[in-house]
Amino acid sequence: MTDEAARRPADDDTDPAAGGPSITVAIVDAETPGNVGTIARSMKNFGLSDLLLVDPPELDPEGEAYGFAGQAREDILPNAREVTFDSLVENFHTVGCTAVTNEDERSHTRYPFRTPAELADSLRGVETDTCIVFGRERVGLTNDELARLDEVCSIPAAADYPVLNLGQAATVVLYELRDLTVVETQHPDERHQRAEERAVEGLNDQFGDFLEAIDHPAEKRPKAQRLWRRLVGRAHPTGREATTLRGIFRRATRAVERSDDEN
């Protein structure tokens, strides 16, 4: 296998979303085909396509790898390539993922390490081909393997049980890298558009009218209005939310006023 073949397929035209590196995923000595399929599916979810396998199990198209892969069974799994660990080291900037890390620099094989979120930031300006390397289900990557890789990544988890399932761990890491790998998501660009300031001020005024209608003690109204303004300021209501709340306060104010007139 040539160096170029180890890097990526010839027809891979991946375009990183935010100026980061071209990212490949490698799985070392996976024991179960299902985890390979799960990782392929996560790759599909988060915009990755190039999967490398070191000493993989048999991936039967009718077996659990393809069954767990979702739509990744159509492209990522069929195009996955078997490589050696040496080729990963020789052709990529490598990041080894591990659950257990050492606490300080006295044992430097697994230290220092980055969390997945920190890894995304550190890779943002990297232009070298990068490979995220996942190890075995039970023992992960060995110290000898980690010593040959460029960086170490670890997911923060409960100290008494930090070991995640291989597929879960890969999903977490790839999710955190999404800003580098996903150009467009299913979410709209503006997930929360704050109401115009005029509408927010109208809501605050409507609340003041409501306080007056219910005869809230006059000396307490300024404090109540300040609390309300701070609450609304933190909430950043949308235009529809502001309009709906104004309508509710308006109706409540009128109901109180009608009740007072009837009495």
PDB file of C-alpha atoms in Angstrom:
ATOM      1  CA  MET A   1       0.000   0.000   0.000  1.00  0.00           C
ATOM      2  CA  THR A   2       1.391   3.417  -0.952  1.00  0.00           C
ATOM      3  CA  ASP A   3       1.544   6.369   1.420  1.00  0.00           C
ATOM      4  CA  GLU A   4      -1.120   8.178  -0.604  1.00  0.00           C
ATOM      5  CA  ALA A   5      -3.399   5.157  -0.483  1.00  0.00           C
ATOM      6  CA  ALA A   6      -3.052   5.086   3.276  1.00  0.00           C
ATOM      7  CA  ARG A   7      -4.101   8.694   3.533  1.00  0.00           C
ATOM      8  CA  ARG A   8      -7.464   8.635   1.744  1.00  0.00           C
ATOM      9  CA  PRO A   9      -9.325   7.299  -1.252  1.00  0.00           C
ATOM     10  CA  ALA A  10      -8.556   9.030  -4.521  1.00  0.00           C
ATOM     11  CA  ASP A  11     -12.146  10.245  -4.886  1.00  0.00           C
ATOM     12  CA  ASP A  12     -12.397  11.745  -1.382  1.00  0.00           C
ATOM     13  CA  ASP A  13     -13.257  15.422  -1.807  1.00  0.00           C
ATOM     14  CA  THR A  14     -13.973  16.170   1.842  1.00  0.00           C
ATOM     15  CA  ASP A  15     -14.067  19.894   2.546  1.00  0.00           C
ATOM     16  CA  PRO A  16     -13.537  20.693   6.253  1.00  0.00           C
ATOM     17  CA  ALA A  17     -16.272  22.963   7.541  1.00  0.00           C
ATOM     18  CA  ALA A  18     -14.213  25.539   9.431  1.00  0.00           C
ATOM     19  CA  GLY A  19     -10.647  25.570   8.225  1.00  0.00           C
ATOM     20  CA  GLY A  20      -9.624  22.424  10.087  1.00  0.00           C
ATOM     21  CA  PRO A  21      -7.762  19.376   8.835  1.00  0.00           C
ATOM     22  CA  SER A  22      -9.058  16.529   6.730  1.00  0.00           C
ATOM     23  CA  ILE A  23     -10.037  14.015   9.417  1.00  0.00           C
ATOM     24  CA  THR A  24      -9.895  10.231   9.083  1.00  0.00           C
ATOM     25  CA  VAL A  25     -11.061   7.683  11.668  1.00  0.00           C
ATOM     26  CA  ALA A  26      -9.145   4.509  12.503  1.00  0.00           C
ATOM     27  CA  ILE A  27     -10.181   1.560  14.669  1.00  0.00           C
ATOM     28  CA  VAL A  28      -7.434  -0.672  16.032  1.00  0.00           C
ATOM     29  CA  ASP A  29      -8.114  -4.367  16.570  1.00  0.00           C
ATOM     30  CA  ALA A  30     -11.872  -4.081  17.114  1.00  0.00           C
ATOM     31  CA  GLU A  31     -13.266  -7.269  18.608  1.00  0.00           C
ATOM     32  CA  THR A  32     -16.882  -6.997  17.460  1.00  0.00           C
ATOM     33  CA  PRO A  33     -18.180  -6.038  14.017  1.00  0.00           C
ATOM     34  CA  GLY A  34     -21.087  -4.217  15.658  1.00  0.00           C
ATOM     35  CA  ASN A  35     -18.849  -1.518  17.082  1.00  0.00           C
ATOM     36  CA  VAL A  36     -17.279  -0.956  13.677  1.00  0.00           C
ATOM     37  CA  GLY A  37     -20.756  -0.448  12.260  1.00  0.00           C
ATOM     38  CA  THR A  38     -21.742   1.887  15.092  1.00  0.00           C
ATOM     39  CA  ILE A  39     -18.662   4.036  14.556  1.00  0.00           C
ATOM     40  CA  ALA A  40     -19.304   4.138  10.804  1.00  0.00           C
ATOM     41  CA  ARG A  41     -22.809   5.380  11.518  1.00  0.00           C
ATOM     42  CA  SER A  42     -21.485   8.107  13.834  1.00  0.00           C
ATOM     43  CA  MET A  43     -19.042   9.122  11.126  1.00  0.00           C
ATOM     44  CA  LYS A  44     -21.954   9.504   8.723  1.00  0.00           C
ATOM     45  CA  ASN A  45     -23.831  11.581  11.311  1.00  0.00           C
ATOM     46  CA  PHE A  46     -20.952  14.001  11.727  1.00  0.00           C
ATOM     47  CA  GLY A  47     -19.670  14.431   8.224  1.00  0.00           C
ATOM     48  CA  LEU A  48     -16.768  11.983   8.089  1.00  0.00           C
ATOM     49  CA  SER A  49     -16.255   9.389   5.377  1.00  0.00           C
ATOM     50  CA  ASP A  50     -12.767   7.835   5.528  1.00  0.00           C
ATOM     51  CA  LEU A  51     -12.534   4.774   7.788  1.00  0.00           C
ATOM     52  CA  LEU A  52      -9.312   2.807   8.327  1.00  0.00           C
ATOM     53  CA  LEU A  53      -9.193  -0.556  10.088  1.00  0.00           C
ATOM     54  CA  VAL A  54      -6.179  -2.118  11.791  1.00  0.00           C
ATOM     55  CA  ASP A  55      -6.545  -5.892  12.294  1.00  0.00           C
ATOM     56  CA  PRO A  56     -10.341  -5.756  11.909  1.00  0.00           C
ATOM     57  CA  PRO A  57     -12.855  -8.545  12.471  1.00  0.00           C
ATOM     58  CA  GLU A  58     -14.611  -9.934   9.416  1.00  0.00           C
ATOM     59  CA  LEU A  59     -17.251  -7.481   8.203  1.00  0.00           C
ATOM     60  CA  ASP A  60     -19.951  -9.621   6.651  1.00  0.00           C
ATOM     61  CA  PRO A  61     -22.363  -7.528   4.522  1.00  0.00           C
ATOM     62  CA  GLU A  62     -25.133  -9.617   6.046  1.00  0.00           C
ATOM     63  CA  GLY A  63     -23.775  -9.332   9.586  1.00  0.00           C
ATOM     64  CA  GLU A  64     -24.050  -6.939  12.514  1.00  0.00           C
ATOM     65  CA  ALA A  65     -21.500  -4.382  11.267  1.00  0.00           C
ATOM     66  CA  TYR A  66     -23.707  -3.524   8.320  1.00  0.00           C
ATOM     67  CA  GLY A  67     -26.805  -3.932  10.450  1.00  0.00           C
ATOM     68  CA  PHE A  68     -25.597  -1.309  12.943  1.00  0.00           C
ATOM     69  CA  ALA A  69     -24.233   1.092  10.326  1.00  0.00           C
ATOM     70  CA  GLY A  70     -27.484   2.637   9.094  1.00  0.00           C
ATOM     71  CA  GLN A  71     -26.898   4.534   5.859  1.00  0.00           C
ATOM     72  CA  ALA A  72     -23.145   4.192   6.373  1.00  0.00           C
ATOM     73  CA  ARG A  73     -23.556   0.646   5.047  1.00  0.00           C
ATOM     74  CA  GLU A  74     -23.905   2.199   1.596  1.00  0.00           C
ATOM     75  CA  ASP A  75     -20.567   4.002   1.450  1.00  0.00           C
ATOM     76  CA  ILE A  76     -18.372   4.223   4.561  1.00  0.00           C
ATOM     77  CA  LEU A  77     -18.245   0.522   5.395  1.00  0.00           C
ATOM     78  CA  PRO A  78     -17.798  -0.750   1.820  1.00  0.00           C
ATOM     79  CA  ASN A  79     -14.994   1.785   1.312  1.00  0.00           C
ATOM     80  CA  ALA A  80     -13.240   1.108   4.645  1.00  0.00           C
ATOM     81  CA  ARG A  81      -9.646   0.024   4.108  1.00  0.00           C
ATOM     82  CA  GLU A  82      -7.427  -2.258   6.131  1.00  0.00           C
ATOM     83  CA  VAL A  83      -4.085  -0.682   7.030  1.00  0.00           C
ATOM     84  CA  THR A  84      -1.254  -1.226   9.488  1.00  0.00           C
ATOM     85  CA  PHE A  85      -0.675   0.741  12.663  1.00  0.00           C
ATOM     86  CA  ASP A  86       2.662   1.825  11.194  1.00  0.00           C
ATOM     87  CA  SER A  87       0.901   3.442   8.250  1.00  0.00           C
ATOM     88  CA  LEU A  88      -1.246   5.534  10.607  1.00  0.00           C
ATOM     89  CA  VAL A  89       1.832   6.845  12.361  1.00  0.00           C
ATOM     90  CA  GLU A  90       3.697   7.499   9.129  1.00  0.00           C
ATOM     91  CA  ASN A  91       0.925   9.262   7.204  1.00  0.00           C
ATOM     92  CA  PHE A  92      -1.135  11.230   9.702  1.00  0.00           C
ATOM     93  CA  HIS A  93      -1.094  13.598  12.603  1.00  0.00           C
ATOM     94  CA  THR A  94      -2.549  11.077  15.055  1.00  0.00           C
ATOM     95  CA  VAL A  95      -4.837  11.481  18.055  1.00  0.00           C
ATOM     96  CA  GLY A  96      -5.236   8.440  20.302  1.00  0.00           C
ATOM     97  CA  CYS A  97      -8.477   8.186  22.276  1.00  0.00           C
ATOM     98  CA  THR A  98      -8.343   6.569  25.712  1.00  0.00           C
ATOM     99  CA  ALA A  99     -10.539   6.407  28.795  1.00  0.00           C
ATOM    100  CA  VAL A 100      -7.817   6.277  31.462  1.00  0.00           C
ATOM    101  CA  THR A 101      -5.106   8.930  31.699  1.00  0.00           C
ATOM    102  CA  ASN A 102      -2.235   9.528  34.075  1.00  0.00           C
ATOM    103  CA  GLU A 103      -2.664  12.360  36.532  1.00  0.00           C
ATOM    104  CA  ASP A 104       0.583  14.228  35.935  1.00  0.00           C
ATOM    105  CA  GLU A 105       3.752  14.501  33.890  1.00  0.00           C
ATOM    106  CA  ARG A 106       5.601  11.813  35.858  1.00  0.00           C
ATOM    107  CA  SER A 107       3.981   9.206  33.606  1.00  0.00           C
ATOM    108  CA  HIS A 108       3.915  11.006  30.304  1.00  0.00           C
ATOM    109  CA  THR A 109       2.639   8.276  27.981  1.00  0.00           C
ATOM    110  CA  ARG A 110      -0.970   9.308  28.643  1.00  0.00           C
ATOM    111  CA  TYR A 111      -0.227  12.870  29.730  1.00  0.00           C
ATOM    112  CA  PRO A 112      -0.974  15.598  28.787  1.00  0.00           C
ATOM    113  CA  PHE A 113      -4.357  14.891  27.224  1.00  0.00           C
ATOM    114  CA  ARG A 114      -7.182  16.909  25.727  1.00  0.00           C
ATOM    115  CA  THR A 115     -10.920  16.534  26.138  1.00  0.00           C
ATOM    116  CA  PRO A 116     -12.893  16.160  22.890  1.00  0.00           C
ATOM    117  CA  ALA A 117     -14.043  19.797  23.038  1.00  0.00           C
ATOM    118  CA  GLU A 118     -10.458  20.969  23.553  1.00  0.00           C
ATOM    119  CA  LEU A 119      -9.331  18.749  20.702  1.00  0.00           C
ATOM    120  CA  ALA A 120     -11.723  20.471  18.312  1.00  0.00           C
ATOM    121  CA  ASP A 121     -10.249  23.848  19.189  1.00  0.00           C
ATOM    122  CA  SER A 122      -6.654  22.653  18.903  1.00  0.00           C
ATOM    123  CA  LEU A 123      -7.216  21.066  15.490  1.00  0.00           C
ATOM    124  CA  ARG A 124      -9.038  24.046  13.996  1.00  0.00           C
ATOM    125  CA  GLY A 125      -5.975  25.577  12.381  1.00  0.00           C
ATOM    126  CA  VAL A 126      -4.179  22.326  11.563  1.00  0.00           C
ATOM    127  CA  GLU A 127      -3.689  21.685   7.840  1.00  0.00           C
ATOM    128  CA  THR A 128      -2.095  18.237   8.113  1.00  0.00           C
ATOM    129  CA  ASP A 129      -4.128  15.090   7.456  1.00  0.00           C
ATOM    130  CA  THR A 130      -5.345  13.959  10.885  1.00  0.00           C
ATOM    131  CA  CYS A 131      -6.467  10.556  12.114  1.00  0.00           C
ATOM    132  CA  ILE A 132      -8.575   9.949  15.225  1.00  0.00           C
ATOM    133  CA  VAL A 133      -7.523   6.525  16.510  1.00  0.00           C
ATOM    134  CA  PHE A 134      -9.799   4.337  18.642  1.00  0.00           C
ATOM    135  CA  GLY A 135      -8.604   1.178  20.365  1.00  0.00           C
ATOM    136  CA  ARG A 136     -10.022  -2.112  21.517  1.00  0.00           C
ATOM    137  CA  GLU A 137     -13.283  -2.577  23.380  1.00  0.00           C
ATOM    138  CA  ARG A 138     -11.746  -4.005  26.567  1.00  0.00           C
ATOM    139  CA  VAL A 139      -8.244  -2.504  26.838  1.00  0.00           C
ATOM    140  CA  GLY A 140      -8.231   0.407  24.408  1.00  0.00           C
ATOM    141  CA  LEU A 141      -4.855   1.462  23.024  1.00  0.00           C
ATOM    142  CA  THR A 142      -1.758   0.103  24.718  1.00  0.00           C
ATOM    143  CA  ASN A 143       0.905   2.356  26.221  1.00  0.00           C
ATOM    144  CA  ASP A 144       3.273   1.358  23.429  1.00  0.00           C
ATOM    145  CA  GLU A 145       0.712   2.388  20.820  1.00  0.00           C
ATOM    146  CA  LEU A 146      -0.115   5.657  22.562  1.00  0.00           C
ATOM    147  CA  ALA A 147       3.579   6.482  22.819  1.00  0.00           C
ATOM    148  CA  ARG A 148       3.769   6.481  19.014  1.00  0.00           C
ATOM    149  CA  LEU A 149       0.800   8.840  18.531  1.00  0.00           C
ATOM    150  CA  ASP A 150       0.972  12.627  18.503  1.00  0.00           C
ATOM    151  CA  GLU A 151      -1.840  13.538  20.914  1.00  0.00           C
ATOM    152  CA  VAL A 152      -4.079  11.874  23.472  1.00  0.00           C
ATOM    153  CA  CYS A 153      -7.799  12.575  23.884  1.00  0.00           C
ATOM    154  CA  SER A 154      -9.935  11.458  26.827  1.00  0.00           C
ATOM    155  CA  ILE A 155     -13.622  11.917  27.624  1.00  0.00           C
ATOM    156  CA  PRO A 156     -14.279  13.257  31.156  1.00  0.00           C
ATOM    157  CA  ALA A 157     -16.424  10.717  33.001  1.00  0.00           C
ATOM    158  CA  ALA A 158     -17.145   9.460  36.514  1.00  0.00           C
ATOM    159  CA  ALA A 159     -13.887   8.583  38.273  1.00  0.00           C
ATOM    160  CA  ASP A 160     -15.192   5.238  39.524  1.00  0.00           C
ATOM    161  CA  TYR A 161     -16.302   4.123  36.039  1.00  0.00           C
ATOM    162  CA  PRO A 162     -14.718   6.175  33.233  1.00  0.00           C
ATOM    163  CA  VAL A 163     -14.707   3.455  30.558  1.00  0.00           C
ATOM    164  CA  LEU A 164     -17.253   3.990  27.789  1.00  0.00           C
ATOM    165  CA  ASN A 165     -18.410   1.516  25.201  1.00  0.00           C
ATOM    166  CA  LEU A 166     -16.227   1.910  22.107  1.00  0.00           C
ATOM    167  CA  GLY A 167     -19.109   3.044  19.909  1.00  0.00           C
ATOM    168  CA  GLN A 168     -20.306   5.525  22.527  1.00  0.00           C
ATOM    169  CA  ALA A 169     -16.840   6.986  22.982  1.00  0.00           C
ATOM    170  CA  ALA A 170     -16.392   7.462  19.255  1.00  0.00           C
ATOM    171  CA  THR A 171     -19.777   9.160  18.979  1.00  0.00           C
ATOM    172  CA  VAL A 172     -18.896  11.651  21.724  1.00  0.00           C
ATOM    173  CA  VAL A 173     -15.538  12.519  20.157  1.00  0.00           C
ATOM    174  CA  LEU A 174     -16.917  12.868  16.630  1.00  0.00           C
ATOM    175  CA  TYR A 175     -19.809  14.988  17.895  1.00  0.00           C
ATOM    176  CA  GLU A 176     -17.360  17.445  19.449  1.00  0.00           C
ATOM    177  CA  LEU A 177     -15.466  17.637  16.148  1.00  0.00           C
ATOM    178  CA  ARG A 178     -18.609  18.476  14.165  1.00  0.00           C
ATOM    179  CA  ASP A 179     -17.682  22.146  13.688  1.00  0.00           C
ATOM    180  CA  LEU A 180     -14.685  20.930  11.699  1.00  0.00           C
ATOM    181  CA  THR A 181     -16.506  18.268   9.699  1.00  0.00           C
ATOM    182  CA  VAL A 182     -20.147  19.286   9.211  1.00  0.00           C
ATOM    183  CA  VAL A 183     -20.857  22.080   6.762  1.00  0.00           C
ATOM    184  CA  GLU A 184     -24.619  22.184   7.288  1.00  0.00           C
ATOM    185  CA  THR A 185     -26.898  20.554   9.875  1.00  0.00           C
ATOM    186  CA  GLN A 186     -30.641  19.934   9.904  1.00  0.00           C
ATOM    187  CA  HIS A 187     -31.059  22.844  12.334  1.00  0.00           C
ATOM    188  CA  PRO A 188     -32.007  26.258  10.925  1.00  0.00           C
ATOM    189  CA  ASP A 189     -29.288  28.898  10.968  1.00  0.00           C
ATOM    190  CA  GLU A 190     -31.224  30.960  13.497  1.00  0.00           C
ATOM    191  CA  ARG A 191     -32.510  28.638  16.206  1.00  0.00           C
ATOM    192  CA  HIS A 192     -33.607  31.501  18.471  1.00  0.00           C
ATOM    193  CA  GLN A 193     -34.241  34.998  17.163  1.00  0.00           C
ATOM    194  CA  ARG A 194     -34.840  37.491  19.963  1.00  0.00           C
ATOM    195  CA  ALA A 195     -37.838  39.773  19.728  1.00  0.00           C
ATOM    196  CA  GLU A 196     -37.222  43.367  18.684  1.00  0.00           C
ATOM    197  CA  GLU A 197     -36.521  45.686  21.595  1.00  0.00           C
ATOM    198  CA  ARG A 198     -39.780  47.538  21.010  1.00  0.00           C
ATOM    199  CA  ALA A 199     -41.735  44.312  21.512  1.00  0.00           C
ATOM    200  CA  VAL A 200     -39.784  43.474  24.681  1.00  0.00           C
ATOM    201  CA  GLU A 201     -40.434  46.951  26.106  1.00  0.00           C
ATOM    202  CA  GLY A 202     -44.111  46.567  25.258  1.00  0.00           C
ATOM    203  CA  LEU A 203     -44.142  43.313  27.231  1.00  0.00           C
ATOM    204  CA  ASN A 204     -42.527  45.040  30.205  1.00  0.00           C
ATOM    205  CA  ASP A 205     -45.116  47.841  30.031  1.00  0.00           C
ATOM    206  CA  GLN A 206     -47.928  45.299  29.826  1.00  0.00           C
ATOM    207  CA  PHE A 207     -46.640  43.659  32.992  1.00  0.00           C
ATOM    208  CA  GLY A 208     -46.687  47.060  34.692  1.00  0.00           C
ATOM    209  CA  ASP A 209     -50.351  47.560  33.679  1.00  0.00           C
ATOM    210  CA  PHE A 210     -51.133  44.119  35.084  1.00  0.00           C
ATOM    211  CA  LEU A 211     -49.540  44.986  38.436  1.00  0.00           C
ATOM    212  CA  GLU A 212     -51.666  48.107  38.592  1.00  0.00           C
ATOM    213  CA  ALA A 213     -54.839  46.225  37.675  1.00  0.00           C
ATOM    214  CA  ILE A 214     -54.383  43.640  40.435  1.00  0.00           C
ATOM    215  CA  ASP A 215     -53.610  46.473  42.866  1.00  0.00           C
ATOM    216  CA  HIS A 216     -50.148  45.187  43.677  1.00  0.00           C
ATOM    217  CA  PRO A 217     -48.827  47.419  46.503  1.00  0.00           C
ATOM    218  CA  ALA A 218     -47.541  50.623  44.921  1.00  0.00           C
ATOM    219  CA  GLU A 219     -44.329  50.611  46.949  1.00  0.00           C
ATOM    220  CA  LYS A 220     -43.528  47.083  45.708  1.00  0.00           C
ATOM    221  CA  ARG A 221     -44.217  47.669  42.025  1.00  0.00           C
ATOM    222  CA  PRO A 222     -40.773  49.087  41.093  1.00  0.00           C
ATOM    223  CA  LYS A 223     -39.037  46.039  42.583  1.00  0.00           C
ATOM    224  CA  ALA A 224     -41.489  43.650  40.902  1.00  0.00           C
ATOM    225  CA  GLN A 225     -40.914  45.364  37.559  1.00  0.00           C
ATOM    226  CA  ARG A 226     -37.137  45.193  37.986  1.00  0.00           C
ATOM    227  CA  LEU A 227     -37.360  41.459  38.727  1.00  0.00           C
ATOM    228  CA  TRP A 228     -39.608  40.966  35.709  1.00  0.00           C
ATOM    229  CA  ARG A 229     -37.261  42.948  33.435  1.00  0.00           C
ATOM    230  CA  ARG A 230     -34.266  40.871  34.557  1.00  0.00           C
ATOM    231  CA  LEU A 231     -36.207  37.638  34.003  1.00  0.00           C
ATOM    232  CA  VAL A 232     -37.178  38.679  30.489  1.00  0.00           C
ATOM    233  CA  GLY A 233     -33.631  39.884  29.822  1.00  0.00           C
ATOM    234  CA  ARG A 234     -32.224  36.446  30.634  1.00  0.00           C
ATOM    235  CA  ALA A 235     -34.917  34.632  28.668  1.00  0.00           C
ATOM    236  CA  HIS A 236     -34.432  36.522  25.357  1.00  0.00           C
ATOM    237  CA  PRO A 237     -38.036  35.865  24.229  1.00  0.00           C
ATOM    238  CA  THR A 238     -38.865  35.485  20.566  1.00  0.00           C
ATOM    239  CA  GLY A 239     -41.291  37.860  18.905  1.00  0.00           C
ATOM    240  CA  ARG A 240     -44.085  35.319  19.116  1.00  0.00           C
ATOM    241  CA  GLU A 241     -43.412  34.650  22.800  1.00  0.00           C
ATOM    242  CA  ALA A 242     -43.453  38.380  23.591  1.00  0.00           C
ATOM    243  CA  THR A 243     -46.713  38.862  21.665  1.00  0.00           C
ATOM    244  CA  THR A 244     -48.373  35.887  23.374  1.00  0.00           C
ATOM    245  CA  LEU A 245     -47.388  37.025  26.862  1.00  0.00           C
ATOM    246  CA  ARG A 246     -48.589  40.557  26.138  1.00  0.00           C
ATOM    247  CA  GLY A 247     -51.940  39.134  25.071  1.00  0.00           C
ATOM    248  CA  ILE A 248     -52.232  37.086  28.255  1.00  0.00           C
ATOM    249  CA  PHE A 249     -51.440  40.050  30.482  1.00  0.00           C
ATOM    250  CA  ARG A 250     -53.866  42.242  28.479  1.00  0.00           C
ATOM    251  CA  ARG A 251     -56.720  39.765  28.903  1.00  0.00           C
ATOM    252  CA  ALA A 252     -55.919  39.250  32.576  1.00  0.00           C
ATOM    253  CA  THR A 253     -55.884  43.020  33.126  1.00  0.00           C
ATOM    254  CA  ARG A 254     -59.251  43.435  31.423  1.00  0.00           C
ATOM    255  CA  ALA A 255     -60.734  40.550  33.415  1.00  0.00           C
ATOM    256  CA  VAL A 256     -59.636  42.149  36.681  1.00  0.00           C
ATOM    257  CA  GLU A 257     -60.998  45.527  35.611  1.00  0.00           C
ATOM    258  CA  ARG A 258     -64.383  44.019  34.640  1.00  0.00           C
ATOM    259  CA  SER A 259     -64.564  42.227  37.970  1.00  0.00           C
ATOM    260  CA  ASP A 260     -63.892  45.490  39.801  1.00  0.00           C
ATOM    261  CA  ASP A 261     -66.592  47.264  37.800  1.00  0.00           C
ATOM    262  CA  GLU A 262     -69.151  44.562  38.565  1.00  0.00           C
ATOM    263  CA  ASN A 263     -68.404  44.830  42.262  1.00  0.00           C
TER     264      ASN A 263
END
